[in-house]
């Protein structure tokens, strides 16, 4: 007898969420980070609204330090899907020359990512933003609702979350307030990879192993992606077979040494590895409640 | 270990197997003391969902704030928000994920204390199964009963009774048996169709979690994970009638118009006859899109877009049903409500109600009683406070399609939203519709109208006498009935005054009440006609529209309007009951003919001029006319 697999169910739930919240939103947007979760989220949106196009644009908050391959991939996917792509850069940050090498990871992320996102949401007055966060990523996210309400100042109050019964979502908000919606809440990292494989979803090649120039910086191997990396650091670069488990700003994204250059090998490596996904992210290394603090401040 | 080997040796085989896993969502109920977090931590740990870096953190946390001395405190894995960790209790619903070779699991982990009842209900609303944790030393507690009540109310039919801390009871069989027997007895009151699986375990020692332990040789049932991996999921949803709440109308161009939603129950095929509610229009399915692919069939759980053969007006919030067995439509309900807000639920206050994708304005008319969750007894109540459950009646400002919650969760559950704060303040489970119900389908019975009338050897008829008060309606009707009775006709005479002593004793003489008076009498006449009787109705029935309404309710030719034409002056002069006098003196208000209008029939079947004949002559005349019309065989 035919039955729905766990991927079928996750897919159906995500599509339901997207259709449901978009129907009541005035000005929705999808935050597109170019990573694998965004790729899955975009794929689901294309399905949910087929044969129409998803009725919202994509928004990429560009810190100007993303891998060049990410930017190429982003622009190409926007063109292929025919969706409008909005790119927001914190111009004040650029003018002040903010970057991870000069200002450190925390300040850079705060200005070029967290503050930039708020700027973009204010500028376009979005009342609904889809994000690709998952509950399995971090302990505090296990309690995040699918619909997360933000005050006009984009703050998140863990005590003011609405109960989510069945598949009914109460998306009523007052003017100025906004909702972040996480359609991938119930997916795990393994689900994401399996779905990418099943649906043959294209992802940024950086996820696959290749010979890349890397240097050791603050205990992490990072890739030389442009010449903004200080020259004395750049000089230490060596070619290694590496890949990335998450994608972000190149100086803040640790490479892992790997020979995995097929999807199957990536999944194999992920399943056999002994460290969790976000370990490659420099900003998460503080005390374990750090994500929660960041979320209250408006970090996605 | 087996999985690791397969991953290492043949990743493709592993992926093929894992791509086809099913999904089970369950909720764990119990308090920290029962070892709930420890159990979940253990399940995550045993299914290798914990990576080494998390394990390092866990070990250091265990030493710092753990409760297990130098051992790993699994509970720390699952207690999330910083504030809660310090308090040592989980205060929200947390979702955990793990998978085995056979299934992926989504666990809703909710706190046990009474003040978190709403959180538990939230977790239960999407769960297929509940694990009730019981401390073997303490047995079934009030809390266990409350959890079972919420779980079963929200439609969970499968309960696992996890009798934990058996290690502290030396794995005594009798301890387990007693607790199980206690619970089974209690569960019988709860719901008739609940499946219970009791398992003796120790989350701390890992007994009967993944594999059956030799510490409990007397236990022959499955280990917890074995049970969770094999218990059937969703089998009953497929057997229910097809429903599709419309979330989104997909209309990219003039050639395509599709209705999107997630199917809560049943299956649908291209070519099926469907009915959309509340419009009640029928059409046929021409296309089904599952995502971006055309399919011939779709089933409960899938998100689809379907297209119709006809232009049927359907919009967001409507419910598409199988035409064979559509949902009901109503604007008044009896429902169980769980209140989730600090501000009390007040009867009479208006809330927004969301059911499916539809939002309407609603008010609670009355709280019939609340349910004390510790003993399941009813208690009188007017309002509901946070975490209280009550049985209430609601009225909506428009009709909505629904199914009783016990039938289909997604079409029978609703939330109440505060109009001011926009917060979700209550959840409701529809039991049934009240009054004005467009939902009660006429039940077809084998002994029908034809059978009844054949048995009596007569054609049913409704002889509707209308005329002023004192015009002679009742006298003539009475004379007619005697004649009919004498020739073995089965009759009944309904007299306005008599009916007002019983059925309509709550009605006065305002226009609204007169309308309702006639409506009820017409309904009763219809039932009597259905029973094959000849009914004589003697009512002033002053308004044409109500007499027309009564006529339209009967079958063609069955309604005979008999106008007893007595001029007002004559009736007033007769004044048999002395009513005209009182009305003229102003002692009776709204008296027909005096200060309330009488609309004479424009085209009655029979007219009797009482100034030209006696009551007996009138009865004879009517009898002749009925024979002539074929109502009575000559």
mmCIF file of C-alpha atoms in Angstrom, chain A residues 3-286:
data_model
loop_
_atom_site.group_PDB
_atom_site.id
_atom_site.type_symbol
_atom_site.label_atom_id
_atom_site.label_comp_id
_atom_site.label_asym_id
_atom_site.label_seq_id
_atom_site.Cartn_x
_atom_site.Cartn_y
_atom_site.Cartn_z
ATOM 1 C CA UNK A 3 2.193 5.500 2.303
ATOM 2 C CA UNK A 4 3.852 8.839 2.902
ATOM 3 C CA UNK A 5 7.508 8.718 3.818
ATOM 4 C CA UNK A 6 8.960 11.082 6.378
ATOM 5 C CA UNK A 7 10.244 13.289 3.552
ATOM 6 C CA UNK A 8 6.784 13.375 1.939
ATOM 7 C CA UNK A 9 5.327 14.480 5.234
ATOM 8 C CA UNK A 10 7.905 17.133 5.896
ATOM 9 C CA UNK A 11 7.452 18.445 2.377
ATOM 10 C CA UNK A 12 3.659 18.568 2.739
ATOM 11 C CA UNK A 13 3.912 20.353 6.074
ATOM 12 C CA UNK A 14 6.325 22.987 4.745
ATOM 13 C CA UNK A 15 4.134 23.660 1.722
ATOM 14 C CA UNK A 16 1.107 23.981 3.970
ATOM 15 C CA UNK A 17 2.890 26.485 6.187
ATOM 16 C CA UNK A 18 4.018 28.618 3.265
ATOM 17 C CA UNK A 19 0.613 28.774 1.619
ATOM 18 C CA UNK A 20 -1.145 29.425 4.882
ATOM 19 C CA UNK A 21 0.913 32.343 6.109
ATOM 20 C CA UNK A 22 1.345 33.973 2.700
ATOM 21 C CA UNK A 23 -2.427 34.049 2.213
ATOM 22 C CA UNK A 24 -2.831 36.453 5.115
ATOM 23 C CA UNK A 25 0.364 38.474 4.706
ATOM 24 C CA UNK A 26 0.477 41.837 3.010
ATOM 25 C CA UNK A 27 4.124 42.007 2.129
ATOM 26 C CA UNK A 28 5.962 38.696 2.457
ATOM 27 C CA UNK A 29 9.589 37.939 1.614
ATOM 28 C CA UNK A 30 11.838 34.910 1.691
ATOM 29 C CA UNK A 31 15.205 35.332 3.330
ATOM 30 C CA UNK A 32 17.583 33.605 1.012
ATOM 31 C CA UNK A 33 20.976 32.849 2.461
ATOM 32 C CA UNK A 34 22.186 30.829 -0.558
ATOM 33 C CA UNK A 35 22.983 27.822 1.641
ATOM 34 C CA UNK A 36 21.539 24.330 1.363
ATOM 35 C CA UNK A 37 18.585 25.063 3.667
ATOM 36 C CA UNK A 38 17.663 28.070 1.551
ATOM 37 C CA UNK A 39 17.955 25.896 -1.538
ATOM 38 C CA UNK A 40 15.456 23.444 -0.038
ATOM 39 C CA UNK A 41 13.156 26.240 1.112
ATOM 40 C CA UNK A 42 13.138 27.819 -2.344
ATOM 41 C CA UNK A 43 12.472 24.442 -3.950
ATOM 42 C CA UNK A 44 9.494 23.913 -1.621
ATOM 43 C CA UNK A 45 8.145 27.376 -2.406
ATOM 44 C CA UNK A 46 8.315 26.684 -6.138
ATOM 45 C CA UNK A 47 6.301 23.521 -5.536
ATOM 46 C CA UNK A 48 3.817 25.038 -3.109
ATOM 47 C CA UNK A 49 2.671 27.717 -5.519
ATOM 48 C CA UNK A 50 3.079 25.849 -8.808
ATOM 49 C CA UNK A 51 1.990 26.626 -11.515
ATOM 50 C CA UNK A 52 2.146 30.199 -10.175
ATOM 51 C CA UNK A 53 5.446 31.670 -9.056
ATOM 52 C CA UNK A 54 5.837 32.109 -5.309
ATOM 53 C CA UNK A 55 4.154 35.469 -4.558
ATOM 54 C CA UNK A 56 7.161 36.986 -2.821
ATOM 55 C CA UNK A 57 10.690 38.153 -3.622
ATOM 56 C CA UNK A 58 13.935 36.721 -2.255
ATOM 57 C CA UNK A 59 16.005 38.851 0.064
ATOM 58 C CA UNK A 60 19.700 38.290 0.518
ATOM 59 C CA UNK A 61 21.495 40.184 3.229
ATOM 60 C CA UNK A 62 24.924 40.482 1.700
ATOM 61 C CA UNK A 63 27.685 41.122 4.200
ATOM 62 C CA UNK A 64 30.020 41.683 1.205
ATOM 63 C CA UNK A 65 32.193 38.876 2.620
ATOM 64 C CA UNK A 66 30.284 35.944 1.205
ATOM 65 C CA UNK A 67 32.121 33.448 -0.973
ATOM 66 C CA UNK A 68 32.170 34.611 -4.587
ATOM 67 C CA UNK A 69 30.713 31.266 -5.659
ATOM 68 C CA UNK A 70 27.717 31.937 -3.450
ATOM 69 C CA UNK A 71 26.997 35.231 -5.165
ATOM 70 C CA UNK A 72 27.266 33.679 -8.637
ATOM 71 C CA UNK A 73 24.996 30.849 -7.590
ATOM 72 C CA UNK A 74 22.494 33.267 -6.018
ATOM 73 C CA UNK A 75 22.190 35.415 -9.120
ATOM 74 C CA UNK A 76 21.855 32.437 -11.404
ATOM 75 C CA UNK A 77 19.141 30.774 -9.300
ATOM 76 C CA UNK A 78 17.147 34.006 -9.150
ATOM 77 C CA UNK A 79 17.315 34.252 -12.914
ATOM 78 C CA UNK A 80 16.343 30.601 -13.435
ATOM 79 C CA UNK A 81 13.381 30.762 -11.090
ATOM 80 C CA UNK A 82 12.268 34.161 -12.356
ATOM 81 C CA UNK A 83 11.868 35.452 -8.812
ATOM 82 C CA UNK A 84 12.738 38.984 -7.878
ATOM 83 C CA UNK A 85 15.991 39.115 -5.908
ATOM 84 C CA UNK A 86 16.542 41.917 -3.433
ATOM 85 C CA UNK A 87 20.095 42.329 -2.151
ATOM 86 C CA UNK A 88 20.657 44.439 0.903
ATOM 87 C CA UNK A 89 24.045 45.650 2.079
ATOM 88 C CA UNK A 90 24.600 47.751 5.198
ATOM 89 C CA UNK A 91 26.151 50.724 3.431
ATOM 90 C CA UNK A 92 27.167 52.433 6.665
ATOM 91 C CA UNK A 93 29.137 49.340 7.583
ATOM 92 C CA UNK A 94 30.797 49.304 4.181
ATOM 93 C CA UNK A 95 31.631 53.010 4.459
ATOM 94 C CA UNK A 96 33.267 52.393 7.839
ATOM 95 C CA UNK A 97 35.207 49.492 6.380
ATOM 96 C CA UNK A 98 33.704 46.887 8.727
ATOM 97 C CA UNK A 99 35.023 43.396 8.097
ATOM 98 C CA UNK A 100 35.907 40.274 10.034
ATOM 99 C CA UNK A 101 39.679 40.680 9.735
ATOM 100 C CA UNK A 102 39.639 44.229 11.076
ATOM 101 C CA UNK A 103 36.696 44.216 13.478
ATOM 102 C CA UNK A 104 36.463 40.601 14.604
ATOM 103 C CA UNK A 105 33.714 38.116 13.962
ATOM 104 C CA UNK A 106 31.226 39.299 16.567
ATOM 105 C CA UNK A 107 31.159 42.965 15.585
ATOM 106 C CA UNK A 108 31.221 42.181 11.869
ATOM 107 C CA UNK A 109 28.248 39.823 12.212
ATOM 108 C CA UNK A 110 26.393 42.287 14.365
ATOM 109 C CA UNK A 111 26.743 45.176 11.913
ATOM 110 C CA UNK A 112 26.804 43.496 8.523
ATOM 111 C CA UNK A 113 24.264 40.779 9.257
ATOM 112 C CA UNK A 114 21.989 41.468 12.248
ATOM 113 C CA UNK A 115 21.737 45.245 11.793
ATOM 114 C CA UNK A 116 21.618 44.886 8.015
ATOM 115 C CA UNK A 117 18.674 42.514 8.235
ATOM 116 C CA UNK A 118 16.757 44.978 10.407
ATOM 117 C CA UNK A 119 17.542 47.750 7.938
ATOM 118 C CA UNK A 120 16.229 45.692 5.066
ATOM 119 C CA UNK A 121 13.046 44.688 6.866
ATOM 120 C CA UNK A 122 12.403 48.317 7.788
ATOM 121 C CA UNK A 123 13.202 49.582 4.325
ATOM 122 C CA UNK A 124 10.799 47.258 2.507
ATOM 123 C CA UNK A 125 8.273 47.062 5.375
ATOM 124 C CA UNK A 126 7.952 43.305 5.142
ATOM 125 C CA UNK A 127 5.369 41.919 7.533
ATOM 126 C CA UNK A 128 6.381 38.323 6.944
ATOM 127 C CA UNK A 129 9.805 36.815 6.378
ATOM 128 C CA UNK A 130 10.516 33.145 5.718
ATOM 129 C CA UNK A 131 13.719 31.819 7.216
ATOM 130 C CA UNK A 132 15.375 28.445 6.834
ATOM 131 C CA UNK A 133 16.165 27.794 10.507
ATOM 132 C CA UNK A 134 15.566 24.312 11.889
ATOM 133 C CA UNK A 135 14.752 23.213 15.402
ATOM 134 C CA UNK A 136 17.488 20.593 15.463
ATOM 135 C CA UNK A 137 20.257 23.121 14.925
ATOM 136 C CA UNK A 138 20.587 24.274 18.477
ATOM 137 C CA UNK A 139 18.995 23.565 21.832
ATOM 138 C CA UNK A 140 17.171 26.867 22.212
ATOM 139 C CA UNK A 141 15.710 26.526 18.740
ATOM 140 C CA UNK A 142 13.920 23.333 19.786
ATOM 141 C CA UNK A 143 11.303 25.584 21.366
ATOM 142 C CA UNK A 144 11.064 28.131 18.580
ATOM 143 C CA UNK A 145 7.609 28.213 17.054
ATOM 144 C CA UNK A 146 7.020 27.904 13.346
ATOM 145 C CA UNK A 147 5.644 31.449 13.436
ATOM 146 C CA UNK A 148 7.801 33.721 15.542
ATOM 147 C CA UNK A 149 6.500 37.172 16.357
ATOM 148 C CA UNK A 150 8.713 40.222 16.438
ATOM 149 C CA UNK A 151 7.897 43.601 17.874
ATOM 150 C CA UNK A 152 8.228 46.714 15.741
ATOM 151 C CA UNK A 153 11.820 46.796 17.080
ATOM 152 C CA UNK A 154 12.349 43.214 15.791
ATOM 153 C CA UNK A 155 12.736 41.818 19.276
ATOM 154 C CA UNK A 156 11.747 38.275 20.133
ATOM 155 C CA UNK A 157 10.112 37.613 23.472
ATOM 156 C CA UNK A 158 10.240 33.933 24.422
ATOM 157 C CA UNK A 159 7.347 34.464 26.843
ATOM 158 C CA UNK A 160 5.033 35.932 24.217
ATOM 159 C CA UNK A 161 5.013 33.060 21.772
ATOM 160 C CA UNK A 162 1.649 31.860 20.569
ATOM 161 C CA UNK A 163 0.610 28.258 20.980
ATOM 162 C CA UNK A 164 0.486 26.420 17.652
ATOM 163 C CA UNK A 165 -2.381 23.950 17.575
ATOM 164 C CA UNK A 166 -2.721 21.356 14.829
ATOM 165 C CA UNK A 167 -1.776 23.052 11.574
ATOM 166 C CA UNK A 168 -3.627 26.264 12.459
ATOM 167 C CA UNK A 169 -1.446 29.326 12.493
ATOM 168 C CA UNK A 170 -2.604 32.587 14.003
ATOM 169 C CA UNK A 171 -0.742 35.179 11.949
ATOM 170 C CA UNK A 172 -2.651 38.271 13.022
ATOM 171 C CA UNK A 173 -0.344 41.146 13.851
ATOM 172 C CA UNK A 174 -0.572 44.837 14.506
ATOM 173 C CA UNK A 175 0.847 47.378 12.167
ATOM 174 C CA UNK A 176 4.630 47.549 12.436
ATOM 175 C CA UNK A 177 4.958 44.062 13.893
ATOM 176 C CA UNK A 178 6.291 41.251 11.792
ATOM 177 C CA UNK A 179 6.467 37.486 11.716
ATOM 178 C CA UNK A 180 9.388 35.217 10.980
ATOM 179 C CA UNK A 181 8.192 31.921 9.662
ATOM 180 C CA UNK A 182 10.334 28.797 9.638
ATOM 181 C CA UNK A 183 8.846 26.237 7.271
ATOM 182 C CA UNK A 184 11.787 23.856 7.838
ATOM 183 C CA UNK A 185 11.337 23.770 11.614
ATOM 184 C CA UNK A 186 10.771 20.018 11.765
ATOM 185 C CA UNK A 187 13.540 19.042 9.344
ATOM 186 C CA UNK A 188 16.857 17.694 10.547
ATOM 187 C CA UNK A 189 20.160 18.131 8.792
ATOM 188 C CA UNK A 190 19.909 14.575 7.505
ATOM 189 C CA UNK A 191 16.383 15.218 6.190
ATOM 190 C CA UNK A 192 17.689 18.234 4.286
ATOM 191 C CA UNK A 193 20.443 16.216 2.637
ATOM 192 C CA UNK A 194 18.164 13.325 1.819
ATOM 193 C CA UNK A 195 15.661 15.667 0.281
ATOM 194 C CA UNK A 196 18.327 17.419 -1.779
ATOM 195 C CA UNK A 197 19.301 14.023 -3.073
ATOM 196 C CA UNK A 198 15.773 12.835 -3.743
ATOM 197 C CA UNK A 199 14.703 16.034 -5.482
ATOM 198 C CA UNK A 200 18.052 16.605 -7.212
ATOM 199 C CA UNK A 201 18.264 20.132 -5.843
ATOM 200 C CA UNK A 202 21.268 22.113 -6.959
ATOM 201 C CA UNK A 203 23.488 23.479 -4.201
ATOM 202 C CA UNK A 204 26.540 25.750 -4.169
ATOM 203 C CA UNK A 205 29.600 23.731 -5.261
ATOM 204 C CA UNK A 206 31.441 24.768 -2.092
ATOM 205 C CA UNK A 207 29.619 21.967 -0.292
ATOM 206 C CA UNK A 208 31.543 19.475 -2.433
ATOM 207 C CA UNK A 209 35.163 18.754 -1.865
ATOM 208 C CA UNK A 210 37.726 20.331 -4.219
ATOM 209 C CA UNK A 211 41.279 21.579 -4.100
ATOM 210 C CA UNK A 212 41.055 25.001 -2.502
ATOM 211 C CA UNK A 213 43.624 27.389 -1.032
ATOM 212 C CA UNK A 214 43.221 27.507 2.737
ATOM 213 C CA UNK A 215 44.958 29.188 5.634
ATOM 214 C CA UNK A 216 44.818 28.640 9.380
ATOM 215 C CA UNK A 217 43.105 31.545 11.177
ATOM 216 C CA UNK A 218 41.988 31.646 14.804
ATOM 217 C CA UNK A 219 42.051 27.894 15.038
ATOM 218 C CA UNK A 220 39.993 27.337 11.912
ATOM 219 C CA UNK A 221 40.919 26.560 8.340
ATOM 220 C CA UNK A 222 39.504 29.243 6.101
ATOM 221 C CA UNK A 223 39.601 29.643 2.356
ATOM 222 C CA UNK A 224 41.349 32.433 0.503
ATOM 223 C CA UNK A 225 38.490 33.815 -1.560
ATOM 224 C CA UNK A 226 39.833 37.302 -2.372
ATOM 225 C CA UNK A 227 42.698 39.623 -1.594
ATOM 226 C CA UNK A 228 40.964 41.387 1.283
ATOM 227 C CA UNK A 229 42.516 38.708 3.448
ATOM 228 C CA UNK A 230 45.639 40.280 5.030
ATOM 229 C CA UNK A 231 48.620 39.582 2.854
ATOM 230 C CA UNK A 232 50.764 37.920 5.505
ATOM 231 C CA UNK A 233 47.909 35.472 6.152
ATOM 232 C CA UNK A 234 47.332 34.897 2.475
ATOM 233 C CA UNK A 235 50.967 34.000 1.996
ATOM 234 C CA UNK A 236 50.491 30.963 4.233
ATOM 235 C CA UNK A 237 47.863 29.446 1.923
ATOM 236 C CA UNK A 238 48.140 25.809 0.973
ATOM 237 C CA UNK A 239 46.070 23.783 -1.477
ATOM 238 C CA UNK A 240 43.944 21.195 0.266
ATOM 239 C CA UNK A 241 40.984 19.038 -0.548
ATOM 240 C CA UNK A 242 38.333 20.753 1.516
ATOM 241 C CA UNK A 243 34.624 21.394 1.607
ATOM 242 C CA UNK A 244 32.207 23.414 3.722
ATOM 243 C CA UNK A 245 29.412 22.099 5.912
ATOM 244 C CA UNK A 246 27.768 25.487 6.258
ATOM 245 C CA UNK A 247 28.181 28.622 4.155
ATOM 246 C CA UNK A 248 28.512 32.204 5.313
ATOM 247 C CA UNK A 249 31.206 34.861 5.258
ATOM 248 C CA UNK A 250 34.318 33.185 3.954
ATOM 249 C CA UNK A 251 36.594 34.319 6.788
ATOM 250 C CA UNK A 252 34.085 32.984 9.324
ATOM 251 C CA UNK A 253 33.373 29.660 7.709
ATOM 252 C CA UNK A 254 35.597 26.800 8.659
ATOM 253 C CA UNK A 255 36.588 24.350 5.950
ATOM 254 C CA UNK A 256 36.789 20.656 6.672
ATOM 255 C CA UNK A 257 39.331 18.433 4.999
ATOM 256 C CA UNK A 258 37.433 15.977 2.911
ATOM 257 C CA UNK A 259 37.439 13.954 -0.259
ATOM 258 C CA UNK A 260 33.636 13.904 -0.447
ATOM 259 C CA UNK A 261 32.705 15.185 -3.876
ATOM 260 C CA UNK A 262 29.350 13.504 -4.352
ATOM 261 C CA UNK A 263 26.137 14.014 -2.421
ATOM 262 C CA UNK A 264 26.288 10.452 -1.128
ATOM 263 C CA UNK A 265 29.798 10.930 0.174
ATOM 264 C CA UNK A 266 28.821 14.170 1.868
ATOM 265 C CA UNK A 267 25.951 12.468 3.634
ATOM 266 C CA UNK A 268 28.168 9.538 4.520
ATOM 267 C CA UNK A 269 30.719 11.886 5.986
ATOM 268 C CA UNK A 270 28.064 13.780 7.897
ATOM 269 C CA UNK A 271 26.631 10.600 9.385
ATOM 270 C CA UNK A 272 29.996 9.265 10.434
ATOM 271 C CA UNK A 273 31.379 12.509 11.738
ATOM 272 C CA UNK A 274 31.422 13.156 15.410
ATOM 273 C CA UNK A 275 30.837 16.884 15.576
ATOM 274 C CA UNK A 276 27.660 18.854 15.062
ATOM 275 C CA UNK A 277 26.960 21.042 12.087
ATOM 276 C CA UNK A 278 27.216 24.474 13.612
ATOM 277 C CA UNK A 279 30.652 23.806 15.000
ATOM 278 C CA UNK A 280 32.022 25.264 11.787
ATOM 279 C CA UNK A 281 30.481 28.607 12.601
ATOM 280 C CA UNK A 282 32.752 30.895 14.494
ATOM 281 C CA UNK A 283 29.988 32.955 16.108
ATOM 282 C CA UNK A 284 28.429 30.053 17.991
ATOM 283 C CA UNK A 285 31.346 29.184 20.140
ATOM 284 C CA UNK A 286 30.348 31.194 23.207
#
